[in-house]
mmCIF file of C-alpha atoms in Angstrom:
data_model
loop_
_atom_site.group_PDB
_atom_site.id
_atom_site.type_symbol
_atom_site.label_atom_id
_atom_site.label_comp_id
_atom_site.label_asym_id
_atom_site.label_seq_id
_atom_site.Cartn_x
_atom_site.Cartn_y
_atom_site.Cartn_z
ATOM 1 C CA GLU A 1 0.000 0.000 0.000
ATOM 2 C CA ASP A 2 1.268 3.448 -0.890
ATOM 3 C CA GLN A 3 2.468 5.476 2.047
ATOM 4 C CA VAL A 4 3.129 9.177 2.450
ATOM 5 C CA THR A 5 4.648 10.322 5.738
ATOM 6 C CA GLN A 6 5.294 13.910 6.687
ATOM 7 C CA SER A 7 7.585 15.029 9.473
ATOM 8 C CA PRO A 8 7.643 16.696 11.834
ATOM 9 C CA GLU A 9 3.933 16.833 12.678
ATOM 10 C CA ALA A 10 4.412 20.301 14.140
ATOM 11 C CA LEU A 11 7.209 22.837 13.947
ATOM 12 C CA ARG A 12 7.691 26.120 15.763
ATOM 13 C CA LEU A 13 10.239 28.583 14.395
ATOM 14 C CA GLN A 14 11.338 32.077 15.208
ATOM 15 C CA GLU A 15 11.043 34.585 12.428
ATOM 16 C CA GLY A 16 14.138 34.286 10.255
ATOM 17 C CA GLU A 17 15.004 30.769 11.463
ATOM 18 C CA SER A 18 15.269 28.579 8.360
ATOM 19 C CA SER A 19 14.211 24.941 8.411
ATOM 20 C CA SER A 20 12.962 22.044 6.279
ATOM 21 C CA LEU A 21 9.840 19.928 6.199
ATOM 22 C CA ASN A 22 10.025 16.324 5.049
ATOM 23 C CA CYS A 23 7.702 14.188 2.962
ATOM 24 C CA SER A 24 8.795 10.578 2.538
ATOM 25 C CA TYR A 25 6.950 8.179 0.288
ATOM 26 C CA THR A 26 6.894 4.518 -0.648
ATOM 27 C CA VAL A 27 5.216 4.194 -4.012
ATOM 28 C CA SER A 28 6.142 2.565 -7.268
ATOM 29 C CA GLY A 29 5.897 4.526 -10.444
ATOM 30 C CA LEU A 30 5.813 8.061 -9.082
ATOM 31 C CA ARG A 31 4.084 10.395 -11.511
ATOM 32 C CA GLY A 32 4.156 13.549 -9.436
ATOM 33 C CA LEU A 33 4.600 14.963 -5.950
ATOM 34 C CA PHE A 34 2.610 18.001 -4.913
ATOM 35 C CA TRP A 35 3.014 20.508 -2.109
ATOM 36 C CA TYR A 36 0.094 22.498 -0.746
ATOM 37 C CA ARG A 37 -0.320 25.081 1.980
ATOM 38 C CA GLN A 38 -3.501 25.149 4.067
ATOM 39 C CA ASP A 39 -4.572 28.011 6.305
ATOM 40 C CA PRO A 40 -7.141 27.444 9.067
ATOM 41 C CA GLY A 41 -10.689 27.379 7.745
ATOM 42 C CA LYS A 42 -9.575 27.307 4.125
ATOM 43 C CA GLY A 43 -8.906 24.747 1.451
ATOM 44 C CA PRO A 44 -5.333 23.803 0.503
ATOM 45 C CA GLU A 45 -3.492 26.172 -1.820
ATOM 46 C CA PHE A 46 -1.302 24.621 -4.505
ATOM 47 C CA LEU A 47 2.407 25.424 -4.244
ATOM 48 C CA PHE A 48 4.528 23.082 -6.389
ATOM 49 C CA THR A 49 4.565 19.952 -8.518
ATOM 50 C CA LEU A 50 7.744 17.886 -8.790
ATOM 51 C CA TYR A 51 8.048 15.066 -11.287
ATOM 52 C CA SER A 52 11.500 13.519 -11.113
ATOM 53 C CA ALA A 53 14.393 13.037 -8.708
ATOM 54 C CA GLY A 54 16.728 15.992 -8.692
ATOM 55 C CA GLU A 55 14.036 18.488 -9.607
ATOM 56 C CA GLU A 56 13.789 21.698 -7.595
ATOM 57 C CA LYS A 57 11.233 24.513 -7.574
ATOM 58 C CA GLU A 58 11.204 27.816 -5.759
ATOM 59 C CA LYS A 59 8.612 30.384 -4.789
ATOM 60 C CA GLU A 60 9.537 33.321 -2.595
ATOM 61 C CA ARG A 61 10.934 31.825 0.653
ATOM 62 C CA LEU A 62 9.987 28.254 -0.271
ATOM 63 C CA LYS A 63 12.057 25.712 -2.155
ATOM 64 C CA ALA A 64 10.919 22.170 -2.864
ATOM 65 C CA THR A 65 13.285 19.340 -3.768
ATOM 66 C CA LEU A 66 12.706 15.722 -4.723
ATOM 67 C CA THR A 67 14.714 12.512 -4.377
ATOM 68 C CA LYS A 68 13.665 8.956 -5.137
ATOM 69 C CA LYS A 69 12.334 8.474 -1.617
ATOM 70 C CA GLU A 70 11.464 11.876 -0.242
ATOM 71 C CA SER A 71 10.809 15.521 -0.820
ATOM 72 C CA PHE A 72 11.873 18.487 1.253
ATOM 73 C CA LEU A 73 10.209 21.850 1.566
ATOM 74 C CA HIS A 74 12.880 24.302 2.626
ATOM 75 C CA ILE A 75 11.717 27.534 4.232
ATOM 76 C CA THR A 76 14.323 30.282 4.222
ATOM 77 C CA ALA A 77 14.048 33.160 6.711
ATOM 78 C CA PRO A 78 10.369 32.472 7.428
ATOM 79 C CA LYS A 79 7.921 35.184 8.384
ATOM 80 C CA PRO A 80 4.813 34.882 10.609
ATOM 81 C CA GLU A 81 2.623 34.852 7.489
ATOM 82 C CA ASP A 82 4.248 31.543 6.514
ATOM 83 C CA SER A 83 2.429 29.933 9.436
ATOM 84 C CA ALA A 84 0.139 27.243 8.014
ATOM 85 C CA THR A 85 -0.176 23.502 7.565
ATOM 86 C CA TYR A 86 1.911 22.194 4.676
ATOM 87 C CA LEU A 87 0.621 19.110 2.897
ATOM 88 C CA CYS A 88 2.327 16.885 0.392
ATOM 89 C CA ALA A 89 0.569 14.509 -1.955
ATOM 90 C CA VAL A 90 1.979 11.746 -4.118
ATOM 91 C CA GLN A 91 0.512 10.641 -7.420
ATOM 92 C CA ALA A 92 1.306 7.118 -8.561
ATOM 93 C CA GLU A 93 -0.407 4.427 -10.572
ATOM 94 C CA SER A 94 -2.613 2.235 -8.449
ATOM 95 C CA GLY A 95 -5.092 -0.194 -9.978
ATOM 96 C CA GLY A 96 -5.218 1.793 -13.176
ATOM 97 C CA SER A 97 -5.877 5.159 -11.559
ATOM 98 C CA TYR A 98 -3.609 7.988 -10.479
ATOM 99 C CA ILE A 99 -5.401 9.366 -7.475
ATOM 100 C CA PRO A 100 -3.065 11.367 -5.223
ATOM 101 C CA THR A 101 -2.428 10.224 -1.664
ATOM 102 C CA PHE A 102 -2.022 13.031 0.854
ATOM 103 C CA GLY A 103 0.183 13.057 3.917
ATOM 104 C CA ARG A 104 -1.151 14.256 7.276
ATOM 105 C CA GLY A 105 0.711 17.535 7.013
ATOM 106 C CA THR A 106 3.184 19.583 9.034
ATOM 107 C CA SER A 107 1.753 22.403 11.109
ATOM 108 C CA LEU A 108 4.185 25.313 11.002
ATOM 109 C CA ILE A 109 4.052 28.244 13.402
ATOM 110 C CA VAL A 110 6.466 31.134 12.924
ATOM 111 C CA HIS A 111 6.786 33.447 15.900
ATOM 112 C CA PRO A 112 7.659 37.119 15.370
ATOM 113 C CA LYS B 1 -10.837 35.236 -11.750
ATOM 114 C CA ALA B 2 -13.343 33.582 -9.451
ATOM 115 C CA GLY B 3 -12.078 30.650 -7.415
ATOM 116 C CA VAL B 4 -13.771 27.380 -6.603
ATOM 117 C CA THR B 5 -17.052 28.085 -4.837
ATOM 118 C CA GLN B 6 -18.576 25.670 -2.383
ATOM 119 C CA THR B 7 -21.968 26.030 -0.770
ATOM 120 C CA PRO B 8 -23.022 26.001 1.929
ATOM 121 C CA ARG B 9 -20.000 26.820 4.118
ATOM 122 C CA TYR B 10 -21.477 25.278 7.239
ATOM 123 C CA LEU B 11 -24.135 22.655 7.748
ATOM 124 C CA ILE B 12 -25.571 20.871 10.757
ATOM 125 C CA LYS B 13 -27.566 17.705 10.153
ATOM 126 C CA THR B 14 -29.069 14.951 12.261
ATOM 127 C CA ARG B 15 -28.085 11.289 12.028
ATOM 128 C CA GLY B 16 -30.062 9.483 9.368
ATOM 129 C CA GLN B 17 -30.677 12.582 7.255
ATOM 130 C CA GLN B 18 -29.164 13.193 3.861
ATOM 131 C CA VAL B 19 -27.216 16.180 2.606
ATOM 132 C CA THR B 20 -26.249 17.686 -0.735
ATOM 133 C CA LEU B 21 -23.166 19.849 -1.168
ATOM 134 C CA SER B 22 -22.475 22.019 -4.173
ATOM 135 C CA CYS B 23 -19.294 23.015 -5.984
ATOM 136 C CA SER B 24 -18.725 25.463 -8.821
ATOM 137 C CA PRO B 25 -15.272 25.012 -10.352
ATOM 138 C CA ILE B 26 -13.058 27.660 -11.869
ATOM 139 C CA SER B 27 -14.311 28.665 -15.294
ATOM 140 C CA GLY B 28 -12.740 26.378 -17.886
ATOM 141 C CA HIS B 29 -11.836 23.665 -15.415
ATOM 142 C CA ARG B 30 -13.477 20.429 -16.465
ATOM 143 C CA SER B 31 -12.388 18.076 -13.698
ATOM 144 C CA VAL B 32 -13.892 18.215 -10.224
ATOM 145 C CA SER B 33 -12.702 16.097 -7.315
ATOM 146 C CA TRP B 34 -14.129 15.766 -3.829
ATOM 147 C CA TYR B 35 -12.221 15.122 -0.618
ATOM 148 C CA GLN B 36 -13.133 14.505 2.991
ATOM 149 C CA GLN B 37 -10.817 16.044 5.588
ATOM 150 C CA THR B 38 -10.843 15.002 9.240
ATOM 151 C CA PRO B 39 -8.250 15.436 11.996
ATOM 152 C CA GLY B 40 -7.890 11.677 12.331
ATOM 153 C CA GLN B 41 -7.645 10.632 8.674
ATOM 154 C CA GLY B 42 -6.417 13.758 6.927
ATOM 155 C CA LEU B 43 -7.456 14.341 3.317
ATOM 156 C CA GLN B 44 -9.165 11.353 1.735
ATOM 157 C CA PHE B 45 -10.233 11.140 -1.882
ATOM 158 C CA LEU B 46 -13.940 10.605 -2.526
ATOM 159 C CA PHE B 47 -14.353 10.799 -6.302
ATOM 160 C CA GLU B 48 -13.405 12.645 -9.462
ATOM 161 C CA TYR B 49 -15.728 13.760 -12.236
ATOM 162 C CA PHE B 50 -14.843 14.753 -15.759
ATOM 163 C CA SER B 51 -17.267 15.448 -18.595
ATOM 164 C CA GLU B 52 -20.200 14.484 -16.381
ATOM 165 C CA THR B 53 -18.760 11.006 -15.742
ATOM 166 C CA GLN B 54 -17.239 9.625 -12.579
ATOM 167 C CA ARG B 55 -13.689 8.698 -13.551
ATOM 168 C CA ASN B 56 -12.158 7.715 -10.222
ATOM 169 C CA LYS B 57 -13.616 6.661 -6.912
ATOM 170 C CA GLY B 58 -12.090 6.425 -3.454
ATOM 171 C CA ASN B 59 -12.748 3.870 -0.761
ATOM 172 C CA PHE B 60 -15.989 5.225 0.676
ATOM 173 C CA PRO B 61 -19.348 3.479 1.117
ATOM 174 C CA GLY B 62 -22.116 3.835 -1.407
ATOM 175 C CA ARG B 63 -23.856 6.402 0.832
ATOM 176 C CA PHE B 64 -21.467 8.890 -0.741
ATOM 177 C CA SER B 65 -22.358 9.799 -4.284
ATOM 178 C CA GLY B 66 -21.888 12.648 -6.671
ATOM 179 C CA ARG B 67 -22.624 14.003 -10.070
ATOM 180 C CA GLN B 68 -21.389 16.601 -12.496
ATOM 181 C CA PHE B 69 -23.460 18.784 -14.754
ATOM 182 C CA SER B 70 -22.762 19.924 -18.307
ATOM 183 C CA ASN B 71 -21.414 23.261 -17.022
ATOM 184 C CA SER B 72 -18.892 21.305 -14.868
ATOM 185 C CA ARG B 73 -20.636 22.219 -11.629
ATOM 186 C CA SER B 74 -20.752 19.287 -9.256
ATOM 187 C CA GLU B 75 -22.760 18.079 -6.323
ATOM 188 C CA MET B 76 -22.071 15.402 -3.778
ATOM 189 C CA ASN B 77 -24.694 13.665 -1.698
ATOM 190 C CA VAL B 78 -24.381 11.760 1.535
ATOM 191 C CA SER B 79 -27.359 9.680 2.560
ATOM 192 C CA THR B 80 -28.193 8.181 5.959
ATOM 193 C CA LEU B 81 -25.728 10.404 7.751
ATOM 194 C CA GLU B 82 -23.595 8.998 10.549
ATOM 195 C CA LEU B 83 -21.751 10.855 13.290
ATOM 196 C CA GLY B 84 -18.468 9.851 11.655
ATOM 197 C CA ASP B 85 -19.399 11.789 8.519
ATOM 198 C CA SER B 86 -18.705 15.033 10.363
ATOM 199 C CA ALA B 87 -15.845 16.568 8.423
ATOM 200 C CA LEU B 88 -14.695 19.312 6.113
ATOM 201 C CA TYR B 89 -15.691 18.409 2.571
ATOM 202 C CA LEU B 90 -13.442 19.958 -0.033
ATOM 203 C CA CYS B 91 -14.008 20.352 -3.718
ATOM 204 C CA ALA B 92 -11.041 20.784 -6.047
ATOM 205 C CA SER B 93 -11.014 21.628 -9.714
ATOM 206 C CA SER B 94 -8.388 21.276 -12.412
ATOM 207 C CA LEU B 95 -8.169 21.773 -16.146
ATOM 208 C CA ASP B 96 -8.080 18.105 -17.055
ATOM 209 C CA ILE B 97 -8.536 14.692 -15.546
ATOM 210 C CA SER B 98 -5.634 13.366 -13.478
ATOM 211 C CA ASN B 99 -4.090 16.833 -13.316
ATOM 212 C CA TYR B 100 -3.662 17.192 -9.594
ATOM 213 C CA GLY B 101 -2.304 20.689 -9.323
ATOM 214 C CA TYR B 102 -5.705 21.399 -7.893
ATOM 215 C CA THR B 103 -7.441 24.598 -6.968
ATOM 216 C CA PHE B 104 -9.430 23.871 -3.841
ATOM 217 C CA GLY B 105 -12.519 25.577 -2.544
ATOM 218 C CA SER B 106 -12.832 26.635 1.086
ATOM 219 C CA GLY B 107 -14.941 23.622 1.874
ATOM 220 C CA THR B 108 -18.226 22.813 3.543
ATOM 221 C CA ARG B 109 -18.020 22.078 7.254
ATOM 222 C CA LEU B 110 -20.575 19.326 7.948
ATOM 223 C CA THR B 111 -21.507 18.500 11.519
ATOM 224 C CA VAL B 112 -23.720 15.492 12.175
ATOM 225 C CA VAL B 113 -25.462 15.433 15.568
#
């Protein structure tokens, strides 16, 4: 069974303190890995799609990387507005479909 | 550009009742997917519709059903509600089927009492 595990479950940072969130996966035939950000009371907001090992994407203070077993979301010099839950989802072939499997998320709080 | 619109935002129902939730995707998006989000299980896939046809289905009982109209708007229905159906129900749209760089709506918070 496909597994997507995110760590840590919760992370508290001081403003400006860089860190990384992890998303490890055990799937065969990865077609895509997605990162989303979710604010309280809202639906997830799409951030990145990564397709192959070695790929990297950046957006403002966020940088996502992908290896064959895991993805990292690096947050450089975070600000309080980066506080949110970050979700990753993995898309792989399973029984003829490509439905993404979501991890449980990492809840990030950035203190001013 | 209008986002994905879900109605209603909040709903309280009694066990045994049924409920219908509505989703209007982004204009031009033809695929609509539904998810259930709970603290215990996280985001779980319910189903995906494209061109008015259900193309993928998650591991939920038959009490959960949906449909898509010719304008890509979608509804999901839950019959014989159980307490465990209390959750945030999220609709997500994308341009094409199996394109999972979704745009999500804000969800419908369903509470079953």
